[in-house]
Amino acid sequence: MATHLVQKSGQSTWYVRMAVPADVRKAFGGKTKLIKTTGTSNKAEAMDKRLPILAQWKADIRAAREQGMEAREQWRPKLAEVSLTLEKQVDDRLLEAVKSQHKGKSGTPAEVMARIELHKERIVELLMYAQALEDEGAEDLVERIKTHITTRLMAHLSQEPASLLDGVQASAEIVRDALSQVAKQSFSLTPTEAIEANEIMYTPTSYKPVSPITAPRLAAFRSYRVKSGVADKTIDQQESKLKKLSGYLRDQGSPLTRATVAAWLDTMSLSSKTKAQYLLAGSTFWQWAIKHDTHWRSDYSEKDSPFTGQELPKVRAKDKAESARKAFTTEEIESLYAAAKLSGNDTLCDLIMLGSYTGCRIEEIAQLREDSIITVEGIRTFKISDSKTVAGIREIPIHPSLAEVVDRLIDKSTDGFLLPSSSGNKYGIRSDPHSKAFSRLKTAQGFGSRHVFHSVRAMVVTLLVRAGVPGPTVANIVGHETGLVTFDVYDEGASPKQKQAALSNLDFNFNC
C-alpha cells in the first residue's frame, strides 16, 4: 500500500506526493503530480501529517470530477442556444433574400456581393466560435475548420447557386454541420450523442431544457453540508424540496427564474410558512452553488437569486391567533395522565410527568440517561447537555414529585436511557414513538391540532410566570434566551436553589 511519502535528494524532510489523474489535470493547472511538505523528518510523524493533506487532495479531485460532469452535461443547452441564434440569423437573411429575390441564375451584382458577404460573416462567426471552444480546452478546432469547413464553403461559393435564397439555405446547412462537428469534438460525444447533437442543431426546439439542479450538484451540496455538521434530517428535508423543484423545471422545460419559482409555489396547496421553508431550501442551495460551483457561478453570478423577493400570502392576525398552539391547563394535563394510566401505558405516564415538572422538549426527555443526573450545590439535577439551541443546554433541579419516578426508571433501564424507546428513526430521534403515542392519546381525548406535546412546555412556562417567577429564571429552566444582552450574555443565570424554588410552584394530581 502506497504511503505517498517521499524525500527529496539530500533532504531529510518527508513530503507528501500524489499523481493527478489525467482527467482532472486541467483543474489543477496541468500538474501531473501534487507535492507538499509535512514539515518533519520523523517518518512516523509524517505518516500522521500526510492524512489530512491526502484527504484534501482527494476531495479536490472528487470536486473537479463533479465539476467536469456538470460541464459535460452542458453541451445540449449550449448547442441549442447556438442553434436558436443561428436559426434567427438565417430567418433574417432569408427574409432579406425573399425581398430582393432575382430570377436570374446568379442574381444581380448586388445580390452576388450580398451572398459573398453573408458567407464571409458565417466563416468569421464559425472561426470565432471554434476559437472560444479551443480556449475551453478543445484542440486544433480552428485549424481543422480552416482547412476543412472553409474549403467546403468556398467550393459551394464557386457553384454559384441559382438564387440568393438558395445560397443562404446552403451556407446555413454547412454552418450547422460545422457546429455539430465542433460540439462532437469539444464534448467528446458518443455516436448516439452526435446524432442527437445534429438533431438539436437542425431543430433546436427538439431540445427541452433540463433542470440545473442536477443529481451531481445535489450530491456535492449534500457532501458539503455533511462536512459542515448540518443535521441529517435538515439535509434530507431540504434536498427533498430541491428535488421537487428540479422535477418541476424538468417537466415544464423551464429555466430557473423568479417567475418559474413563483409558478412552482402556486402549484402547491401549502401554508405560507411551509412555502417559506421551500424558499429557504432554494436560497441555501443557491448560496452554496454561487460560492462552490464554478459552472453555476458562470451561469448565474450576474443574476439575482430567484428565491428572494417572492411574495407569499400574508396570514391575517386573526387566522394566526386561531391556529396558534395552546398551552394545556393543569386540569387538562391531569386528565391526559389519567387516560394514559387507564390504558396501561406507563411510559406515556412517565413522559407526561417528566414534561410537566421540567418543561423539557420531548426529545430532551427521551435523551435523558442515568448519567444525565448530577448533583449541583447539593441538589439532584437533570443535566441537559444537548439541545436545539445554546440556551437549551442547562441544568434543571429534579422536582420532589419526580424523585421516585427517576429512581424507578434508572433501576428498570436496560440501555442507560430513562425512557425506553422502540424508535427506528434513521435520524436517531428517540422521541418519535413517544410523540406518536401522545398524539393518539390527546386526539382520543378530544384535543385538536392546536394541542401537542409542546403544549406541556407552554403550560409550565405559563404556570411559572403566573406564580410570580422572574422571567429570566423561567428562561433558565426551559432553555430560552431572553433577548436581552444583560441576561443572555453577562448573567450566569439562576442558582440551583432559585430554580428549585421556582419549580416548587408546579403541583399536579398524578396519583389517580
Short mmCIF file of N, CA and C in Angstrom, two decimals, residues 92-260:
data_model
loop_
_atom_site.label_atom_id
_atom_site.label_comp_id
_atom_site.label_asym_id
_atom_site.label_seq_id
_atom_site.Cartn_x
_atom_site.Cartn_y
_atom_site.Cartn_z
N ASP A 92 -33.63 35.85 -40.67
CA ASP A 92 -33.48 37.25 -41.06
C ASP A 92 -32.89 37.35 -42.47
N ARG A 93 -31.88 36.52 -42.75
CA ARG A 93 -31.23 36.55 -44.07
C ARG A 93 -32.19 36.06 -45.16
N LEU A 94 -32.97 35.04 -44.83
CA LEU A 94 -33.94 34.51 -45.80
C LEU A 94 -34.97 35.57 -46.15
N LEU A 95 -35.42 36.31 -45.11
CA LEU A 95 -36.38 37.38 -45.34
C LEU A 95 -35.80 38.43 -46.27
N GLU A 96 -34.54 38.78 -46.04
CA GLU A 96 -33.87 39.75 -46.90
C GLU A 96 -33.77 39.20 -48.32
N ALA A 97 -33.46 37.89 -48.42
CA ALA A 97 -33.29 37.28 -49.75
C ALA A 97 -34.61 37.26 -50.51
N VAL A 98 -35.70 36.96 -49.78
CA VAL A 98 -37.01 36.92 -50.43
C VAL A 98 -37.38 38.30 -50.96
N LYS A 99 -37.09 39.32 -50.17
CA LYS A 99 -37.44 40.68 -50.57
C LYS A 99 -36.67 41.12 -51.81
N SER A 100 -35.42 40.63 -51.93
CA SER A 100 -34.59 41.10 -53.05
C SER A 100 -34.34 39.98 -54.05
N GLN A 101 -35.24 38.98 -54.07
CA GLN A 101 -35.04 37.81 -54.93
C GLN A 101 -34.99 38.21 -56.41
N HIS A 102 -33.99 37.67 -57.15
CA HIS A 102 -33.85 37.91 -58.58
C HIS A 102 -33.99 36.58 -59.30
N LYS A 103 -34.66 36.56 -60.42
CA LYS A 103 -34.94 35.30 -61.11
C LYS A 103 -33.75 34.77 -61.89
N GLY A 104 -32.74 35.56 -62.08
CA GLY A 104 -31.58 35.10 -62.83
C GLY A 104 -30.79 34.05 -62.08
N LYS A 105 -29.90 33.35 -62.80
CA LYS A 105 -29.14 32.26 -62.20
C LYS A 105 -28.25 32.74 -61.09
N SER A 106 -27.55 33.82 -61.36
CA SER A 106 -26.58 34.28 -60.37
C SER A 106 -27.08 35.49 -59.60
N GLY A 107 -28.17 36.10 -60.06
CA GLY A 107 -28.67 37.28 -59.39
C GLY A 107 -27.98 38.52 -59.87
N THR A 108 -28.42 39.63 -59.35
CA THR A 108 -27.80 40.90 -59.71
C THR A 108 -26.43 40.98 -59.04
N PRO A 109 -25.57 41.88 -59.51
CA PRO A 109 -24.26 42.04 -58.84
C PRO A 109 -24.42 42.33 -57.34
N ALA A 110 -25.45 43.09 -57.01
CA ALA A 110 -25.66 43.40 -55.59
C ALA A 110 -25.99 42.14 -54.80
N GLU A 111 -26.80 41.26 -55.43
CA GLU A 111 -27.17 40.02 -54.75
C GLU A 111 -25.96 39.11 -54.57
N VAL A 112 -25.15 39.04 -55.60
CA VAL A 112 -23.95 38.19 -55.52
C VAL A 112 -23.02 38.70 -54.42
N MET A 113 -22.83 40.01 -54.36
CA MET A 113 -21.96 40.58 -53.32
C MET A 113 -22.55 40.34 -51.93
N ALA A 114 -23.87 40.48 -51.83
CA ALA A 114 -24.52 40.25 -50.54
C ALA A 114 -24.32 38.80 -50.10
N ARG A 115 -24.42 37.89 -51.10
CA ARG A 115 -24.25 36.48 -50.78
C ARG A 115 -22.83 36.19 -50.31
N ILE A 116 -21.88 36.80 -50.99
CA ILE A 116 -20.47 36.59 -50.62
C ILE A 116 -20.20 37.14 -49.22
N GLU A 117 -20.77 38.33 -48.94
CA GLU A 117 -20.57 38.92 -47.62
C GLU A 117 -21.19 38.05 -46.52
N LEU A 118 -22.35 37.47 -46.83
CA LEU A 118 -23.00 36.59 -45.87
C LEU A 118 -22.11 35.39 -45.57
N HIS A 119 -21.55 34.80 -46.62
CA HIS A 119 -20.67 33.65 -46.41
C HIS A 119 -19.45 34.02 -45.59
N LYS A 120 -18.91 35.22 -45.87
CA LYS A 120 -17.74 35.66 -45.09
C LYS A 120 -18.08 35.80 -43.62
N GLU A 121 -19.25 36.40 -43.38
CA GLU A 121 -19.68 36.56 -41.98
C GLU A 121 -19.83 35.21 -41.29
N ARG A 122 -20.40 34.23 -42.00
CA ARG A 122 -20.58 32.90 -41.44
C ARG A 122 -19.23 32.27 -41.09
N ILE A 123 -18.25 32.48 -41.98
CA ILE A 123 -16.91 31.91 -41.73
C ILE A 123 -16.30 32.53 -40.49
N VAL A 124 -16.39 33.86 -40.39
CA VAL A 124 -15.82 34.56 -39.24
C VAL A 124 -16.49 34.11 -37.94
N GLU A 125 -17.82 34.03 -37.97
CA GLU A 125 -18.55 33.60 -36.77
C GLU A 125 -18.16 32.19 -36.37
N LEU A 126 -18.02 31.33 -37.37
CA LEU A 126 -17.66 29.94 -37.10
C LEU A 126 -16.26 29.84 -36.49
N LEU A 127 -15.33 30.59 -37.04
CA LEU A 127 -13.96 30.56 -36.52
C LEU A 127 -13.88 31.15 -35.12
N MET A 128 -14.65 32.20 -34.86
CA MET A 128 -14.68 32.79 -33.51
C MET A 128 -15.25 31.79 -32.49
N TYR A 129 -16.30 31.09 -32.90
CA TYR A 129 -16.90 30.09 -32.00
C TYR A 129 -15.90 28.96 -31.73
N ALA A 130 -15.23 28.53 -32.80
CA ALA A 130 -14.24 27.46 -32.64
C ALA A 130 -13.10 27.90 -31.72
N GLN A 131 -12.68 29.17 -31.86
CA GLN A 131 -11.61 29.69 -31.02
C GLN A 131 -12.04 29.71 -29.56
N ALA A 132 -13.31 30.08 -29.33
CA ALA A 132 -13.82 30.10 -27.95
C ALA A 132 -13.80 28.70 -27.35
N LEU A 133 -14.15 27.71 -28.15
CA LEU A 133 -14.13 26.34 -27.64
C LEU A 133 -12.70 25.85 -27.41
N GLU A 134 -11.77 26.30 -28.25
CA GLU A 134 -10.36 25.96 -28.02
C GLU A 134 -9.89 26.54 -26.69
N ASP A 135 -10.36 27.74 -26.39
CA ASP A 135 -9.98 28.37 -25.12
C ASP A 135 -10.51 27.56 -23.95
N GLU A 136 -11.61 26.80 -24.17
CA GLU A 136 -12.19 25.97 -23.12
C GLU A 136 -11.54 24.59 -23.05
N GLY A 137 -10.59 24.31 -23.98
CA GLY A 137 -9.91 23.03 -23.89
C GLY A 137 -9.96 22.17 -25.14
N ALA A 138 -10.77 22.53 -26.12
CA ALA A 138 -10.79 21.75 -27.35
C ALA A 138 -9.47 21.95 -28.09
N GLU A 139 -9.09 20.99 -28.94
CA GLU A 139 -7.78 21.05 -29.59
C GLU A 139 -7.91 21.14 -31.12
N ASP A 140 -7.15 22.04 -31.72
CA ASP A 140 -6.98 22.15 -33.18
C ASP A 140 -8.28 22.39 -33.94
N LEU A 141 -9.30 22.94 -33.29
CA LEU A 141 -10.57 23.14 -33.98
C LEU A 141 -10.47 24.22 -35.05
N VAL A 142 -9.81 25.32 -34.71
CA VAL A 142 -9.72 26.44 -35.66
C VAL A 142 -9.02 26.00 -36.94
N GLU A 143 -7.89 25.32 -36.78
CA GLU A 143 -7.13 24.89 -37.95
C GLU A 143 -7.92 23.88 -38.77
N ARG A 144 -8.63 22.98 -38.08
CA ARG A 144 -9.40 21.96 -38.78
C ARG A 144 -10.53 22.60 -39.59
N ILE A 145 -11.17 23.62 -39.00
CA ILE A 145 -12.26 24.29 -39.70
C ILE A 145 -11.72 25.10 -40.88
N LYS A 146 -10.57 25.72 -40.67
CA LYS A 146 -9.99 26.49 -41.76
C LYS A 146 -9.70 25.61 -42.97
N THR A 147 -9.15 24.42 -42.69
CA THR A 147 -8.74 23.55 -43.79
C THR A 147 -9.86 22.68 -44.34
N HIS A 148 -10.89 22.46 -43.54
CA HIS A 148 -11.94 21.55 -43.99
C HIS A 148 -13.26 22.27 -44.27
N ILE A 149 -13.83 22.89 -43.25
CA ILE A 149 -15.14 23.52 -43.42
C ILE A 149 -15.06 24.70 -44.38
N THR A 150 -14.04 25.52 -44.22
CA THR A 150 -13.91 26.69 -45.09
C THR A 150 -13.73 26.26 -46.54
N THR A 151 -13.00 25.17 -46.74
CA THR A 151 -12.81 24.66 -48.10
C THR A 151 -14.15 24.28 -48.72
N ARG A 152 -15.01 23.63 -47.91
CA ARG A 152 -16.33 23.25 -48.40
C ARG A 152 -17.17 24.49 -48.72
N LEU A 153 -17.04 25.49 -47.88
CA LEU A 153 -17.82 26.70 -48.07
C LEU A 153 -17.42 27.40 -49.37
N MET A 154 -16.10 27.47 -49.59
CA MET A 154 -15.62 28.14 -50.79
C MET A 154 -15.99 27.34 -52.05
N ALA A 155 -15.98 26.02 -51.91
CA ALA A 155 -16.39 25.18 -53.05
C ALA A 155 -17.85 25.45 -53.38
N HIS A 156 -18.62 25.63 -52.36
CA HIS A 156 -20.06 25.93 -52.55
C HIS A 156 -20.23 27.27 -53.26
N LEU A 157 -19.39 28.25 -52.87
CA LEU A 157 -19.48 29.56 -53.49
C LEU A 157 -19.22 29.50 -54.99
N SER A 158 -18.25 28.66 -55.36
CA SER A 158 -17.86 28.59 -56.76
C SER A 158 -18.96 27.98 -57.63
N GLN A 159 -19.94 27.30 -56.98
CA GLN A 159 -21.01 26.67 -57.73
C GLN A 159 -22.11 27.67 -58.12
N GLU A 160 -22.02 28.86 -57.59
CA GLU A 160 -22.97 29.91 -57.91
C GLU A 160 -24.41 29.41 -57.84
N PRO A 161 -25.01 29.36 -56.66
CA PRO A 161 -26.37 28.88 -56.50
C PRO A 161 -27.36 29.70 -57.35
N ALA A 162 -28.49 29.09 -57.62
CA ALA A 162 -29.46 29.70 -58.52
C ALA A 162 -29.98 31.03 -58.00
N SER A 163 -29.99 31.19 -56.68
CA SER A 163 -30.51 32.43 -56.14
C SER A 163 -29.87 32.72 -54.80
N LEU A 164 -30.05 33.95 -54.33
CA LEU A 164 -29.55 34.32 -53.01
C LEU A 164 -30.24 33.48 -51.94
N LEU A 165 -31.51 33.15 -52.15
CA LEU A 165 -32.27 32.33 -51.21
C LEU A 165 -31.61 30.96 -51.05
N ASP A 166 -31.25 30.35 -52.19
CA ASP A 166 -30.56 29.06 -52.15
C ASP A 166 -29.22 29.19 -51.43
N GLY A 167 -28.55 30.28 -51.67
CA GLY A 167 -27.24 30.49 -51.06
C GLY A 167 -27.32 30.56 -49.55
N VAL A 168 -28.32 31.30 -49.05
CA VAL A 168 -28.49 31.41 -47.60
C VAL A 168 -28.76 30.04 -46.99
N GLN A 169 -29.66 29.29 -47.59
CA GLN A 169 -30.02 27.98 -47.05
C GLN A 169 -28.85 27.01 -47.10
N ALA A 170 -28.12 27.01 -48.20
CA ALA A 170 -27.00 26.08 -48.34
C ALA A 170 -25.88 26.41 -47.36
N SER A 171 -25.56 27.70 -47.23
CA SER A 171 -24.48 28.08 -46.32
C SER A 171 -24.88 27.82 -44.87
N ALA A 172 -26.18 28.02 -44.55
CA ALA A 172 -26.64 27.73 -43.19
C ALA A 172 -26.50 26.26 -42.86
N GLU A 173 -26.75 25.41 -43.87
CA GLU A 173 -26.60 23.96 -43.66
C GLU A 173 -25.15 23.60 -43.38
N ILE A 174 -24.25 24.24 -44.09
CA ILE A 174 -22.82 23.97 -43.87
C ILE A 174 -22.41 24.41 -42.47
N VAL A 175 -22.88 25.58 -42.06
CA VAL A 175 -22.54 26.08 -40.73
C VAL A 175 -23.10 25.14 -39.65
N ARG A 176 -24.33 24.68 -39.85
CA ARG A 176 -24.91 23.76 -38.88
C ARG A 176 -24.09 22.48 -38.78
N ASP A 177 -23.68 21.99 -39.92
CA ASP A 177 -22.85 20.78 -39.93
C ASP A 177 -21.54 21.01 -39.21
N ALA A 178 -20.97 22.21 -39.43
CA ALA A 178 -19.70 22.54 -38.79
C ALA A 178 -19.85 22.59 -37.27
N LEU A 179 -20.93 23.24 -36.82
CA LEU A 179 -21.14 23.37 -35.38
C LEU A 179 -21.41 22.01 -34.74
N SER A 180 -22.08 21.13 -35.46
CA SER A 180 -22.30 19.77 -34.94
C SER A 180 -20.96 19.06 -34.74
N GLN A 181 -20.06 19.25 -35.71
CA GLN A 181 -18.73 18.63 -35.60
C GLN A 181 -17.93 19.25 -34.47
N VAL A 182 -18.07 20.57 -34.30
CA VAL A 182 -17.39 21.25 -33.20
C VAL A 182 -17.86 20.70 -31.86
N ALA A 183 -19.17 20.54 -31.72
CA ALA A 183 -19.72 20.01 -30.46
C ALA A 183 -19.23 18.59 -30.21
N LYS A 184 -19.21 17.78 -31.25
CA LYS A 184 -18.74 16.40 -31.10
C LYS A 184 -17.29 16.36 -30.63
N GLN A 185 -16.47 17.22 -31.20
CA GLN A 185 -15.06 17.26 -30.81
C GLN A 185 -14.88 17.84 -29.41
N SER A 186 -15.57 18.95 -29.15
CA SER A 186 -15.38 19.66 -27.89
C SER A 186 -15.84 18.86 -26.69
N PHE A 187 -16.99 18.18 -26.82
CA PHE A 187 -17.56 17.48 -25.68
C PHE A 187 -17.34 15.97 -25.73
N SER A 188 -16.53 15.52 -26.70
CA SER A 188 -16.24 14.08 -26.83
C SER A 188 -17.54 13.27 -26.85
N LEU A 189 -18.44 13.65 -27.75
CA LEU A 189 -19.74 13.00 -27.81
C LEU A 189 -19.64 11.58 -28.35
N THR A 190 -20.51 10.72 -27.82
CA THR A 190 -20.61 9.35 -28.33
C THR A 190 -21.34 9.40 -29.67
N PRO A 191 -21.29 8.31 -30.44
CA PRO A 191 -22.01 8.30 -31.73
C PRO A 191 -23.50 8.64 -31.57
N THR A 192 -24.12 8.09 -30.51
CA THR A 192 -25.54 8.37 -30.28
C THR A 192 -25.76 9.84 -29.96
N GLU A 193 -24.86 10.40 -29.12
CA GLU A 193 -24.97 11.82 -28.76
C GLU A 193 -24.71 12.70 -29.98
N ALA A 194 -23.81 12.26 -30.88
CA ALA A 194 -23.51 13.04 -32.08
C ALA A 194 -24.75 13.16 -32.97
N ILE A 195 -25.53 12.07 -33.03
CA ILE A 195 -26.78 12.11 -33.79
C ILE A 195 -27.76 13.10 -33.15
N GLU A 196 -27.83 13.06 -31.80
CA GLU A 196 -28.70 13.98 -31.06
C GLU A 196 -28.25 15.42 -31.27
N ALA A 197 -26.92 15.64 -31.28
CA ALA A 197 -26.39 16.99 -31.48
C ALA A 197 -26.79 17.53 -32.86
N ASN A 198 -26.74 16.65 -33.86
CA ASN A 198 -27.11 17.07 -35.20
C ASN A 198 -28.59 17.44 -35.26
N GLU A 199 -29.42 16.67 -34.53
CA GLU A 199 -30.86 16.96 -34.49
C GLU A 199 -31.11 18.30 -33.81
N ILE A 200 -30.40 18.56 -32.70
CA ILE A 200 -30.56 19.83 -31.99
C ILE A 200 -30.11 20.99 -32.87
N MET A 201 -29.03 20.75 -33.64
CA MET A 201 -28.50 21.81 -34.47
C MET A 201 -29.48 22.20 -35.57
N TYR A 202 -30.19 21.20 -36.12
CA TYR A 202 -31.14 21.47 -37.20
C TYR A 202 -32.54 21.80 -36.68
N THR A 203 -32.87 21.27 -35.47
CA THR A 203 -34.19 21.55 -34.90
C THR A 203 -34.00 21.89 -33.42
N PRO A 204 -33.59 23.11 -33.11
CA PRO A 204 -33.27 23.47 -31.72
C PRO A 204 -34.45 23.31 -30.76
N THR A 205 -35.68 23.40 -31.27
CA THR A 205 -36.83 23.25 -30.38
C THR A 205 -37.02 21.81 -29.93
N SER A 206 -36.27 20.87 -30.52
CA SER A 206 -36.37 19.47 -30.08
C SER A 206 -35.72 19.28 -28.72
N TYR A 207 -34.88 20.25 -28.34
CA TYR A 207 -34.22 20.16 -27.02
C TYR A 207 -35.10 20.84 -25.97
N LYS A 208 -35.39 20.11 -24.91
CA LYS A 208 -36.13 20.65 -23.78
C LYS A 208 -35.15 20.90 -22.64
N PRO A 209 -35.06 22.14 -22.14
CA PRO A 209 -34.12 22.44 -21.06
C PRO A 209 -34.32 21.52 -19.86
N VAL A 210 -33.21 21.10 -19.28
CA VAL A 210 -33.28 20.27 -18.07
C VAL A 210 -32.96 21.15 -16.87
N SER A 211 -33.34 20.67 -15.72
CA SER A 211 -33.10 21.45 -14.51
C SER A 211 -31.62 21.57 -14.22
N PRO A 212 -31.17 22.78 -13.84
CA PRO A 212 -29.76 22.93 -13.44
C PRO A 212 -29.48 22.32 -12.07
N ILE A 213 -30.55 21.99 -11.34
CA ILE A 213 -30.38 21.35 -10.03
C ILE A 213 -30.25 19.86 -10.28
N THR A 214 -29.05 19.46 -10.72
CA THR A 214 -28.81 18.09 -11.14
C THR A 214 -28.42 17.18 -9.97
N ALA A 215 -28.46 15.89 -10.24
CA ALA A 215 -28.07 14.91 -9.21
C ALA A 215 -26.64 15.11 -8.74
N PRO A 216 -25.66 15.31 -9.65
CA PRO A 216 -24.29 15.54 -9.18
C PRO A 216 -24.18 16.78 -8.29
N ARG A 217 -24.92 17.83 -8.64
CA ARG A 217 -24.87 19.05 -7.82
C ARG A 217 -25.48 18.79 -6.45
N LEU A 218 -26.59 18.09 -6.40
CA LEU A 218 -27.21 17.79 -5.12
C LEU A 218 -26.30 16.91 -4.27
N ALA A 219 -25.58 15.99 -4.92
CA ALA A 219 -24.65 15.12 -4.18
C ALA A 219 -23.51 15.95 -3.59
N ALA A 220 -23.00 16.89 -4.38
CA ALA A 220 -21.91 17.75 -3.89
C ALA A 220 -22.42 18.67 -2.77
N PHE A 221 -23.63 19.15 -2.91
CA PHE A 221 -24.25 20.01 -1.89
C PHE A 221 -24.41 19.23 -0.59
N ARG A 222 -24.89 17.99 -0.69
CA ARG A 222 -25.05 17.14 0.49
C ARG A 222 -23.70 16.90 1.17
N SER A 223 -22.68 16.55 0.38
CA SER A 223 -21.36 16.28 0.93
C SER A 223 -20.82 17.48 1.70
N TYR A 224 -21.00 18.68 1.13
CA TYR A 224 -20.54 19.90 1.78
C TYR A 224 -21.25 20.11 3.11
N ARG A 225 -22.55 19.90 3.14
CA ARG A 225 -23.33 20.16 4.35
C ARG A 225 -23.05 19.12 5.43
N VAL A 226 -22.82 17.87 5.03
CA VAL A 226 -22.45 16.84 6.00
C VAL A 226 -21.14 17.22 6.69
N LYS A 227 -20.18 17.68 5.88
CA LYS A 227 -18.89 18.10 6.44
C LYS A 227 -19.05 19.32 7.34
N SER A 228 -20.06 20.14 7.05
CA SER A 228 -20.30 21.35 7.85
C SER A 228 -21.07 21.06 9.12
N GLY A 229 -21.47 19.80 9.32
CA GLY A 229 -22.15 19.41 10.56
C GLY A 229 -23.64 19.70 10.59
N VAL A 230 -24.24 19.93 9.42
CA VAL A 230 -25.68 20.15 9.38
C VAL A 230 -26.40 18.84 9.70
N ALA A 231 -27.48 18.92 10.45
CA ALA A 231 -28.23 17.72 10.85
C ALA A 231 -28.74 16.95 9.64
N ASP A 232 -28.65 15.62 9.70
CA ASP A 232 -29.09 14.77 8.58
C ASP A 232 -30.54 15.04 8.20
N LYS A 233 -31.38 15.23 9.20
CA LYS A 233 -32.80 15.46 8.93
C LYS A 233 -32.99 16.74 8.12
N THR A 234 -32.28 17.79 8.49
CA THR A 234 -32.37 19.06 7.77
C THR A 234 -31.90 18.89 6.33
N ILE A 235 -30.79 18.17 6.15
CA ILE A 235 -30.25 17.94 4.81
C ILE A 235 -31.27 17.19 3.96
N ASP A 236 -31.84 16.12 4.51
CA ASP A 236 -32.81 15.32 3.76
C ASP A 236 -34.06 16.12 3.40
N GLN A 237 -34.56 16.90 4.36
CA GLN A 237 -35.78 17.67 4.11
C GLN A 237 -35.56 18.71 3.01
N GLN A 238 -34.44 19.42 3.07
CA GLN A 238 -34.19 20.44 2.06
C GLN A 238 -33.87 19.82 0.70
N GLU A 239 -33.18 18.69 0.70
CA GLU A 239 -32.89 18.01 -0.56
C GLU A 239 -34.19 17.55 -1.23
N SER A 240 -35.12 17.06 -0.42
CA SER A 240 -36.42 16.63 -0.95
C SER A 240 -37.13 17.80 -1.63
N LYS A 241 -37.09 18.96 -1.03
CA LYS A 241 -37.73 20.15 -1.61
C LYS A 241 -37.04 20.55 -2.91
N LEU A 242 -35.72 20.47 -2.94
CA LEU A 242 -34.97 20.83 -4.14
C LEU A 242 -35.25 19.86 -5.29
N LYS A 243 -35.43 18.59 -4.95
CA LYS A 243 -35.75 17.59 -5.99
C LYS A 243 -37.12 17.87 -6.59
N LYS A 244 -38.05 18.33 -5.76
CA LYS A 244 -39.38 18.67 -6.27
C LYS A 244 -39.29 19.84 -7.24
N LEU A 245 -38.49 20.84 -6.89
CA LEU A 245 -38.31 21.99 -7.79
C LEU A 245 -37.63 21.54 -9.08
N SER A 246 -36.61 20.69 -8.95
CA SER A 246 -35.89 20.20 -10.13
C SER A 246 -36.84 19.45 -11.06
N GLY A 247 -37.72 18.62 -10.47
CA GLY A 247 -38.68 17.88 -11.27
C GLY A 247 -39.64 18.81 -12.00
N TYR A 248 -40.05 19.86 -11.33
CA TYR A 248 -40.96 20.84 -11.94
C TYR A 248 -40.29 21.52 -13.14
N LEU A 249 -39.04 21.96 -12.95
CA LEU A 249 -38.31 22.62 -14.03
C LEU A 249 -38.13 21.67 -15.21
N ARG A 250 -37.85 20.40 -14.90
CA ARG A 250 -37.66 19.41 -15.96
C ARG A 250 -38.96 19.17 -16.73
N ASP A 251 -40.03 18.97 -16.00
CA ASP A 251 -41.32 18.67 -16.63
C ASP A 251 -41.84 19.85 -17.46
N GLN A 252 -41.59 21.06 -16.96
CA GLN A 252 -42.08 22.25 -17.66
C GLN A 252 -41.13 22.70 -18.77
N GLY A 253 -39.89 22.20 -18.71
CA GLY A 253 -38.89 22.67 -19.67
C GLY A 253 -38.60 24.14 -19.48
N SER A 254 -38.62 24.56 -18.20
CA SER A 254 -38.47 25.99 -17.88
C SER A 254 -37.12 26.27 -17.23
N PRO A 255 -36.58 27.47 -17.45
CA PRO A 255 -35.33 27.86 -16.79
C PRO A 255 -35.58 28.21 -15.32
N LEU A 256 -34.52 28.30 -14.56
CA LEU A 256 -34.64 28.67 -13.15
C LEU A 256 -34.66 30.19 -13.04
N THR A 257 -35.85 30.74 -12.89
CA THR A 257 -36.02 32.19 -12.78
C THR A 257 -36.99 32.49 -11.64
N ARG A 258 -37.08 33.76 -11.29
CA ARG A 258 -38.01 34.15 -10.23
C ARG A 258 -39.45 33.82 -10.64
N ALA A 259 -39.76 33.98 -11.91
CA ALA A 259 -41.12 33.70 -12.39
C ALA A 259 -41.45 32.21 -12.29
N THR A 260 -40.49 31.35 -12.66
CA THR A 260 -40.78 29.91 -12.61
C THR A 260 -40.86 29.42 -11.16
#
